[in-house]
C-alpha cells in the first residue's frame, strides 16, 4: 500500500510539473499544443490539460495590433496556422507539388506568400506574442524554402530539353558555321604531299565572310531562342524563384540553379566530344589524335556560344527576372566553367610546339574564336571583372601569334630544306608539290591572314622595307600595292625558287637540270594561275615566270642538241664537186649523228615532263631544229652512201626521227630507237 501511494504521489508531481510547463507556454497556442503532444507520448493522461488554455481571443491580447496597419494577432494566427498546415502536409509527403494537380502548387505558393508576409511584420518590443508568431512563420518559411528548392531542382532536371550530338550539330549547321576545311586533310610533310593531278584532290576550304547572320542565310536569333527547358514549366520555375528571392533565400536558389544548369552544360560538352584535359596532356598528345580533338573543339565552341549560352541567357532572364544581380551571377556561375574549359584547350594549342602541319587547324581555331568573340562580349557584358572576355581576347591574340610564328618558321624550313637527292627523270620535286599545295590552301584564309600579317604582321624580320624585299628574289614586283598575304606568298615562293635552283645543281647532265627547273617552275606557275594566288601575285608575276620557263627551254636545246646538230654541218663539203667529197668523212658524219641521237633518245625517253603542253612544245622545238637540218644534210650527201655496204650508215629517215622524238620525256625505260625499214 505504501508503495502504491508513493507511485501515485510521483505521478501527481509529474502532472503538476507538466501543467506548470504548459502554463508557461500558454501565450502561444501552437507551442503549447506541440508540448502537449510531446508529453502525451510519456503519459496519455497529460492530453487532458487542454483546459488550462483560455480561448484564442483571450490569449491574443484582445486583438492587439501587430504592425500598426490593422492586422491583429488573431487574424495572423489563423493565417499562420493555415499556411503551416499546408507546408507540414507536403513536408510529410514524398510526392512532388508540380507533378500533382495545379491547384496544389497554387495552394502551396499562396501559403508561402502568407509566410513571407508574416515573417516580414514589424514588431514592437513589447509584443512578445507577435514576436513568437514571426519566429514560427520564419521556421515554417525555412521549411517551405527547402521544399521549393527541391521542387525547383526536380523541375529543372526533369524538364531539361534532351540534347544529343545530332541536335546540337543541326543547330550549328542551320547557322552555316561549321568549317568546310574540316572535310579536308592537313598536309603533313614533303614526302607525303600528293599532286592534285595524280590523286583525288581534297576539297578546298571556303573562306567565310561577313557576320554570322550573313553566312547563315537566316537570322542567328532563331537558334539563340533554342529552348533548354520545356516552355510549359518556365512559369512554375519563375514562381518558385520569385518566392525564394522575395524571402531572401536568393543564395540558396543561386546554388540550386547553378548546380543543375552547370551539370547540364558539362553533359553537353561531353556529348560534343570535349574532355577535360590539362595543358600538359595536350602537349603530349600525338598529332593525329590532337587534330581530331581540334575539329571537335571548333564545332563545340560555336555550338556552345551561338546556341547554348544564348539559351542559358534567355533562361536566366525568364526565370530570374525578379533580380538583375542574381540573374547575372547565376548566368556567369553556370557558364564560366564550360567556357573556360573550351578556352583552356585553345590556350594549350596556342602554346604548343609549332609545326607547319598544325597551321591550318590553328587558323580554324583562330577564326572560330574570332567569330564567337562578339557574342561572348555581349553575353558577359555585365561581368564587372570581365574575366571571360579578357581571357578569350588573350587566347585569340596567342593563336594569332602562333599563326604568324608558324608562317615565319615555314619560310625558314623552305630555305633550309636539305635534301640533295635528285628526282628521277627531272620530275617535280616533292617539296614543290608540298609548298604550292600548302600556300594554295593558305589563301582560303585570306581575310584572316591579311589582318594578322598587316603592319609587318610579326613575320619576323622577313618583310621589313621594300628594299629588303627586292633583294629576296622578288625581282622588283610591285609589292607596295600587294596585300600583306600577297607579300608573304611572294616571299615564300621566292624561297622555294631559290632552293630549287640549288637542287638543280646536283644533276650532272646540264640538260636535265633545265628539264628539272622547267617542270618545277611550270608547276608553280600553274598553281598560281589556277587559284587565288594569281590575284595576289598578279599577271606580271605569271608573265615573268613564263618567260623564265622559255629561257630554260632555250638553254636545254643548246645544252642537249648542239652536239647532234654539229654532226650535220657540211664543213665546206658543198664548195667542191660531189665526187671530191670523202666518203670516209661522210660515213663519220652519219655515224656520229646516229650515235649522238641514239644516246639522247636512250637517256631522254627516261626523263619525265608531266605537263602535256610543255612536253609537246619541247618536242616541237627539237623537231624544228633537228629535222630540217637532217633532211637538208641527207638530201645533199645521202645519195653518195645509199645502197650496198654504205647504206648501213644512214640508219634513219626524217620521218623516223620525227617518230622517235615523240617518245621523249615520257619517263619510259631507256632503249635504243628503231632503225628505218
Coordinates of C-alpha atoms in Angstrom, one line a residue, residues 152-577:
X152 CA 12.9 23.7 -58.4
X153 CA 15.8 21.2 -58.8
X154 CA 13.4 18.4 -59.9
X155 CA 11.6 20.7 -62.3
X156 CA 14.9 21.9 -63.9
X157 CA 16.3 18.4 -64.2
X158 CA 13.2 16.5 -65.4
X159 CA 12.2 19.2 -67.9
X160 CA 15.5 19.9 -69.4
X161 CA 15.2 19.5 -73.2
X162 CA 17.3 16.4 -74.0
X163 CA 20.1 17.4 -76.4
X164 CA 22.2 14.9 -78.3
X165 CA 25.1 15.5 -80.7
X166 CA 22.8 15.4 -83.7
X167 CA 20.5 18.1 -82.2
X168 CA 23.4 20.3 -81.3
X169 CA 25.2 19.9 -84.6
X170 CA 22.0 20.5 -86.6
X171 CA 21.6 23.8 -84.8
X172 CA 25.1 24.9 -85.9
X173 CA 24.5 23.6 -89.4
X174 CA 21.5 25.8 -89.7
X175 CA 23.8 28.7 -88.9
X176 CA 26.2 27.5 -91.5
X177 CA 29.1 28.0 -89.1
X178 CA 30.9 24.7 -89.4
X179 CA 34.2 24.9 -91.3
X180 CA 34.3 23.3 -94.7
X181 CA 38.0 22.7 -94.1
X182 CA 37.2 20.0 -91.6
X183 CA 36.4 17.7 -94.5
X184 CA 40.0 18.1 -95.9
X185 CA 43.2 16.5 -94.7
X186 CA 46.0 18.6 -93.4
X187 CA 49.3 18.4 -95.4
X188 CA 51.8 16.5 -93.3
X189 CA 55.3 16.6 -94.9
X190 CA 57.2 17.0 -98.1
X191 CA 57.3 13.3 -99.0
X192 CA 53.6 12.6 -98.3
X193 CA 52.3 15.6 -100.2
X194 CA 50.4 14.4 -103.3
X195 CA 49.9 16.2 -106.5
X196 CA 46.2 17.1 -107.2
X197 CA 46.7 15.9 -110.8
X198 CA 47.6 12.4 -109.9
X199 CA 45.3 11.7 -106.9
X200 CA 41.8 12.7 -105.8
X201 CA 42.0 16.3 -104.6
X202 CA 40.7 17.1 -101.2
X203 CA 38.1 19.9 -101.2
X204 CA 39.5 23.3 -100.6
X205 CA 38.1 25.1 -97.5
X206 CA 35.9 28.0 -98.5
X207 CA 36.6 31.3 -96.8
X208 CA 33.7 32.5 -94.8
X209 CA 33.0 36.2 -94.9
X210 CA 30.7 38.6 -93.1
X211 CA 28.8 38.3 -89.9
X212 CA 27.2 35.1 -88.6
X213 CA 23.9 36.4 -89.9
X214 CA 25.3 37.0 -93.4
X215 CA 26.7 33.4 -93.6
X216 CA 23.7 31.7 -92.2
X217 CA 21.1 32.9 -94.7
X218 CA 18.8 33.0 -91.7
X219 CA 18.7 35.0 -88.5
X220 CA 21.0 33.8 -85.8
X221 CA 18.4 34.6 -83.3
X222 CA 16.4 31.5 -84.4
X223 CA 18.9 29.3 -82.6
X224 CA 19.5 31.8 -79.8
X225 CA 15.9 31.1 -78.9
X226 CA 16.5 27.4 -78.5
X227 CA 14.5 26.1 -75.6
X228 CA 16.7 24.4 -73.0
X229 CA 13.7 23.9 -70.6
X230 CA 10.3 22.8 -71.8
X231 CA 8.4 26.1 -72.0
X232 CA 5.3 24.8 -70.1
X233 CA 7.3 24.7 -66.8
X234 CA 9.1 28.0 -67.1
X235 CA 6.2 29.9 -65.3
X236 CA 6.4 27.4 -62.4
X237 CA 10.1 27.8 -62.1
X238 CA 9.8 31.6 -62.2
X239 CA 7.1 31.5 -59.5
X240 CA 9.5 29.5 -57.2
X241 CA 12.4 31.8 -58.0
X242 CA 10.2 34.9 -57.2
X243 CA 9.3 33.5 -53.8
X244 CA 12.8 32.5 -52.9
X245 CA 14.2 35.9 -53.9
X246 CA 11.5 37.7 -52.1
X247 CA 12.1 35.6 -48.9
X248 CA 15.8 36.5 -49.2
X249 CA 16.7 32.9 -49.9
X250 CA 18.5 34.0 -53.1
X251 CA 21.8 32.4 -52.1
X252 CA 20.1 29.0 -51.7
X253 CA 18.3 29.5 -55.0
X254 CA 21.6 30.5 -56.7
X255 CA 23.2 27.3 -55.5
X256 CA 20.4 25.1 -56.8
X257 CA 20.1 26.9 -60.2
X258 CA 23.8 26.9 -60.9
X259 CA 24.4 23.3 -59.9
X260 CA 21.7 22.0 -62.2
X261 CA 22.5 24.1 -65.2
X262 CA 26.3 23.7 -64.8
X263 CA 25.9 19.9 -64.8
X264 CA 23.7 20.0 -67.9
X265 CA 26.3 22.2 -69.8
X266 CA 29.1 19.8 -68.8
X267 CA 27.0 16.9 -70.2
X268 CA 26.6 18.9 -73.4
X269 CA 30.3 19.3 -73.7
X270 CA 30.7 15.5 -73.2
X271 CA 28.2 14.9 -75.9
X272 CA 30.2 17.1 -78.2
X273 CA 33.3 15.1 -77.5
X274 CA 35.1 17.7 -75.3
X275 CA 37.0 16.1 -72.4
X276 CA 38.7 17.8 -69.5
X277 CA 42.3 17.8 -70.4
X278 CA 45.3 19.7 -69.0
X279 CA 47.8 21.8 -70.9
X280 CA 50.5 19.3 -70.1
X281 CA 48.3 16.4 -71.6
X282 CA 47.6 18.4 -74.7
X283 CA 51.4 18.8 -75.3
X284 CA 51.9 15.1 -75.1
X285 CA 49.1 14.0 -77.5
X286 CA 50.1 12.6 -80.9
X287 CA 49.1 15.0 -83.7
X288 CA 46.5 12.9 -85.5
X289 CA 44.6 12.5 -82.3
X290 CA 45.0 16.1 -81.4
X291 CA 43.8 17.1 -84.9
X292 CA 40.6 15.2 -84.2
X293 CA 40.2 17.0 -80.9
X294 CA 40.7 20.4 -82.5
X295 CA 37.9 19.7 -85.1
X296 CA 35.6 18.8 -82.2
X297 CA 36.7 21.9 -80.3
X298 CA 35.9 24.2 -83.2
X299 CA 32.4 22.7 -83.6
X300 CA 31.8 22.7 -79.8
X301 CA 32.9 26.3 -79.4
X302 CA 30.4 27.6 -82.0
X303 CA 27.6 25.4 -80.6
X304 CA 28.2 26.4 -77.0
X305 CA 28.4 30.2 -77.7
X306 CA 26.0 30.6 -80.5
X307 CA 23.4 28.2 -79.2
X308 CA 23.7 27.1 -75.7
X309 CA 25.0 30.2 -74.0
X310 CA 22.3 32.3 -75.6
X311 CA 19.8 29.7 -74.5
X312 CA 21.2 30.0 -70.9
X313 CA 21.0 33.7 -71.1
X314 CA 17.4 33.6 -72.2
X315 CA 16.6 31.1 -69.4
X316 CA 18.1 33.3 -66.7
X317 CA 16.2 36.3 -68.0
X318 CA 12.9 34.4 -67.9
X319 CA 13.3 32.6 -64.5
X320 CA 15.3 35.2 -62.6
X321 CA 13.5 38.3 -63.8
X322 CA 13.0 39.4 -60.2
X323 CA 16.7 40.1 -59.5
X324 CA 19.1 41.5 -62.1
X325 CA 22.0 40.9 -59.7
X326 CA 21.1 37.3 -59.2
X327 CA 20.4 36.8 -62.9
X328 CA 23.9 37.9 -63.8
X329 CA 25.5 35.9 -61.0
X330 CA 23.7 32.7 -62.0
X331 CA 24.5 33.1 -65.7
X332 CA 28.2 33.8 -65.1
X333 CA 28.5 31.0 -62.5
X334 CA 26.6 28.5 -64.6
X335 CA 28.5 29.1 -67.9
X336 CA 32.0 30.1 -66.9
X337 CA 33.2 26.6 -66.2
X338 CA 32.1 25.4 -69.6
X339 CA 33.6 28.4 -71.4
X340 CA 36.9 28.2 -69.5
X341 CA 37.2 24.5 -70.4
X342 CA 37.0 25.4 -74.0
X343 CA 39.3 28.4 -73.7
X344 CA 41.9 26.4 -71.8
X345 CA 42.2 23.9 -74.7
X346 CA 42.6 26.8 -77.1
X347 CA 45.3 28.3 -75.0
X348 CA 47.1 24.9 -74.8
X349 CA 47.1 24.7 -78.6
X350 CA 48.4 28.2 -78.9
X351 CA 51.5 27.5 -76.9
X352 CA 52.1 24.0 -78.4
X353 CA 55.4 23.4 -80.3
X354 CA 54.9 25.0 -83.8
X355 CA 54.9 22.9 -87.0
X356 CA 53.6 23.6 -90.5
X357 CA 51.1 20.7 -90.3
X358 CA 49.3 22.4 -87.4
X359 CA 48.9 25.8 -89.1
X360 CA 45.5 25.2 -90.8
X361 CA 43.9 23.9 -87.7
X362 CA 45.2 26.8 -85.7
X363 CA 43.8 29.1 -88.3
X364 CA 40.5 27.3 -88.0
X365 CA 40.6 27.8 -84.2
X366 CA 41.5 31.5 -84.6
X367 CA 38.6 32.1 -87.0
X368 CA 36.2 30.1 -84.7
X369 CA 37.2 32.1 -81.6
X370 CA 37.1 35.4 -83.5
X371 CA 33.7 34.5 -84.8
X372 CA 32.2 33.9 -81.3
X373 CA 34.1 36.7 -79.5
X374 CA 31.4 39.4 -80.2
X375 CA 28.8 37.1 -78.7
X376 CA 31.0 36.5 -75.7
X377 CA 31.3 40.2 -75.1
X378 CA 27.6 40.6 -75.4
X379 CA 26.8 37.7 -73.2
X380 CA 29.2 38.7 -70.4
X381 CA 28.8 42.5 -70.8
X382 CA 27.5 42.7 -67.2
X383 CA 30.5 40.9 -65.7
X384 CA 32.3 43.6 -63.7
X385 CA 35.6 41.7 -63.7
X386 CA 35.3 40.9 -67.4
X387 CA 37.4 37.7 -66.8
X388 CA 35.9 35.5 -69.5
X389 CA 36.2 38.1 -72.3
X390 CA 39.7 39.2 -71.1
X391 CA 40.8 35.5 -71.3
X392 CA 39.2 35.0 -74.7
X393 CA 40.9 38.1 -76.1
X394 CA 44.2 36.9 -74.8
X395 CA 43.9 33.5 -76.3
X396 CA 42.8 34.9 -79.6
X397 CA 46.0 37.0 -79.7
X398 CA 48.1 34.0 -78.7
X399 CA 46.5 31.9 -81.5
X400 CA 47.3 34.7 -83.9
X401 CA 50.9 34.8 -82.7
X402 CA 51.1 31.1 -83.3
X403 CA 49.9 31.5 -86.9
X404 CA 52.4 34.3 -87.6
X405 CA 55.2 32.4 -85.9
X406 CA 54.4 29.2 -87.8
X407 CA 54.4 31.0 -91.1
X408 CA 57.8 32.5 -90.4
X409 CA 59.2 29.1 -89.5
X410 CA 57.7 27.6 -92.6
X411 CA 59.6 30.1 -94.7
X412 CA 62.8 29.2 -92.8
X413 CA 62.1 25.5 -93.4
X414 CA 61.8 26.0 -97.1
X415 CA 65.1 27.9 -97.3
X416 CA 66.9 25.2 -95.3
X417 CA 65.3 22.1 -96.7
X418 CA 68.4 20.0 -97.1
X419 CA 67.5 17.1 -99.5
X420 CA 70.0 16.9 -102.4
X421 CA 68.8 13.6 -103.9
X422 CA 67.8 14.3 -107.5
X423 CA 64.3 13.4 -108.6
X424 CA 64.1 10.7 -111.1
X425 CA 63.9 12.0 -114.7
X426 CA 63.9 15.7 -113.6
X427 CA 60.4 15.3 -112.2
X428 CA 58.6 17.8 -109.9
X429 CA 60.3 17.8 -106.5
X430 CA 58.1 16.7 -103.6
X431 CA 59.0 19.9 -101.8
X432 CA 57.5 21.9 -104.7
X433 CA 54.2 20.0 -104.5
X434 CA 54.1 20.4 -100.8
X435 CA 54.8 24.1 -100.7
X436 CA 52.5 25.0 -103.5
X437 CA 49.6 23.0 -102.2
X438 CA 50.3 24.5 -98.8
X439 CA 50.2 28.1 -99.9
X440 CA 47.2 27.4 -102.1
X441 CA 45.3 26.3 -99.0
X442 CA 46.6 29.3 -97.1
X443 CA 44.8 31.6 -99.5
X444 CA 41.5 30.2 -98.2
X445 CA 42.2 32.2 -95.1
X446 CA 42.9 35.4 -97.0
X447 CA 40.9 37.8 -94.8
X448 CA 42.2 36.4 -91.6
X449 CA 45.8 36.3 -92.7
X450 CA 45.7 39.9 -94.2
X451 CA 44.6 41.1 -90.7
X452 CA 47.3 39.1 -88.9
X453 CA 50.1 40.0 -91.3
X454 CA 49.2 43.7 -91.6
X455 CA 51.7 46.3 -90.5
X456 CA 54.6 44.0 -90.7
X457 CA 52.5 41.2 -89.3
X458 CA 55.2 39.8 -86.9
X459 CA 56.5 37.8 -89.8
X460 CA 59.9 38.2 -88.2
X461 CA 62.4 40.4 -89.9
X462 CA 61.5 39.0 -93.3
X463 CA 59.2 41.7 -94.6
X464 CA 60.9 44.9 -93.5
X465 CA 61.4 47.6 -96.0
X466 CA 60.7 47.5 -99.8
X467 CA 64.4 47.4 -100.5
X468 CA 64.7 44.2 -98.4
X469 CA 62.0 42.6 -100.4
X470 CA 63.7 43.4 -103.7
X471 CA 66.8 41.6 -102.5
X472 CA 64.8 38.4 -101.9
X473 CA 64.4 37.1 -105.5
X474 CA 61.2 39.1 -105.9
X475 CA 62.7 40.8 -108.9
X476 CA 61.1 44.1 -108.4
X477 CA 57.5 43.0 -108.0
X478 CA 55.0 45.8 -107.2
X479 CA 54.7 44.7 -103.6
X480 CA 53.8 48.2 -102.4
X481 CA 50.3 47.6 -103.9
X482 CA 50.1 44.0 -102.7
X483 CA 48.1 42.8 -99.8
X484 CA 50.0 41.6 -96.7
X485 CA 49.3 38.0 -97.6
X486 CA 50.3 38.6 -101.2
X487 CA 53.7 39.8 -100.0
X488 CA 54.1 36.8 -97.7
X489 CA 53.2 34.4 -100.6
X490 CA 55.7 36.2 -102.8
X491 CA 58.4 35.7 -100.3
X492 CA 57.6 32.0 -99.6
X493 CA 57.6 31.2 -103.3
X494 CA 60.9 33.1 -103.8
X495 CA 62.4 30.9 -101.1
X496 CA 61.1 27.8 -102.9
X497 CA 62.6 29.0 -106.2
X498 CA 66.0 29.7 -104.6
X499 CA 66.0 26.2 -103.1
X500 CA 65.0 24.6 -106.4
X501 CA 67.8 26.4 -108.2
X502 CA 70.3 24.9 -105.6
X503 CA 68.8 21.4 -106.0
X504 CA 69.1 21.6 -109.8
X505 CA 72.8 21.8 -109.5
X506 CA 73.1 18.2 -108.3
X507 CA 72.3 16.9 -111.8
X508 CA 75.5 16.1 -113.7
X509 CA 73.7 16.4 -117.0
X510 CA 73.2 20.1 -117.7
X511 CA 70.2 19.4 -120.0
X512 CA 68.4 17.5 -117.2
X513 CA 69.0 20.5 -114.9
X514 CA 66.9 22.6 -117.2
X515 CA 64.2 20.0 -117.5
X516 CA 64.0 19.9 -113.7
X517 CA 63.7 23.7 -113.5
X518 CA 61.1 23.8 -116.2
X519 CA 59.0 21.1 -114.6
X520 CA 59.1 22.8 -111.2
X521 CA 58.6 26.4 -112.2
X522 CA 55.8 25.5 -114.5
X523 CA 54.1 23.6 -111.7
X524 CA 54.4 26.7 -109.5
X525 CA 53.0 28.9 -112.3
X526 CA 50.0 26.6 -112.9
X527 CA 49.2 26.5 -109.1
X528 CA 49.3 30.3 -109.0
X529 CA 47.4 30.8 -112.2
X530 CA 44.6 28.4 -111.3
X531 CA 43.9 29.7 -107.8
X532 CA 43.5 32.9 -105.8
X533 CA 47.3 33.1 -105.7
X534 CA 47.1 34.6 -109.2
X535 CA 45.1 37.5 -107.9
X536 CA 47.5 38.0 -105.0
X537 CA 50.7 37.9 -107.1
X538 CA 49.4 39.5 -110.3
X539 CA 49.7 38.9 -114.0
X540 CA 53.2 40.4 -114.1
X541 CA 54.5 37.7 -111.9
X542 CA 52.9 35.0 -114.1
X543 CA 54.3 36.5 -117.3
X544 CA 57.8 36.9 -115.8
X545 CA 57.9 33.2 -114.8
X546 CA 56.6 32.0 -118.2
X547 CA 59.4 33.9 -119.8
X548 CA 61.8 32.2 -117.3
X549 CA 60.5 28.8 -118.5
X550 CA 61.1 29.8 -122.1
X551 CA 64.7 30.7 -121.2
X552 CA 65.2 27.3 -119.5
X553 CA 63.8 25.7 -122.7
X554 CA 66.3 27.6 -124.9
X555 CA 69.1 26.6 -122.5
X556 CA 68.0 22.9 -122.7
X557 CA 68.1 22.9 -126.5
X558 CA 71.5 24.5 -126.6
X559 CA 72.9 22.1 -124.0
X560 CA 71.4 18.9 -125.3
X561 CA 71.2 19.2 -129.1
X562 CA 74.2 21.3 -130.1
X563 CA 76.4 18.2 -130.4
X564 CA 73.8 16.4 -132.6
X565 CA 73.4 19.4 -134.8
X566 CA 77.2 19.8 -135.2
X567 CA 77.3 16.4 -136.9
X568 CA 75.1 17.8 -139.7
X569 CA 77.3 20.6 -140.7
X570 CA 78.8 20.3 -144.2
X571 CA 82.2 21.6 -143.1
X572 CA 82.8 23.0 -146.5
X573 CA 81.6 19.9 -148.4
X574 CA 79.3 22.0 -150.5
X575 CA 82.1 24.1 -152.0
X576 CA 83.6 21.3 -154.1
X577 CA 82.2 18.7 -156.5

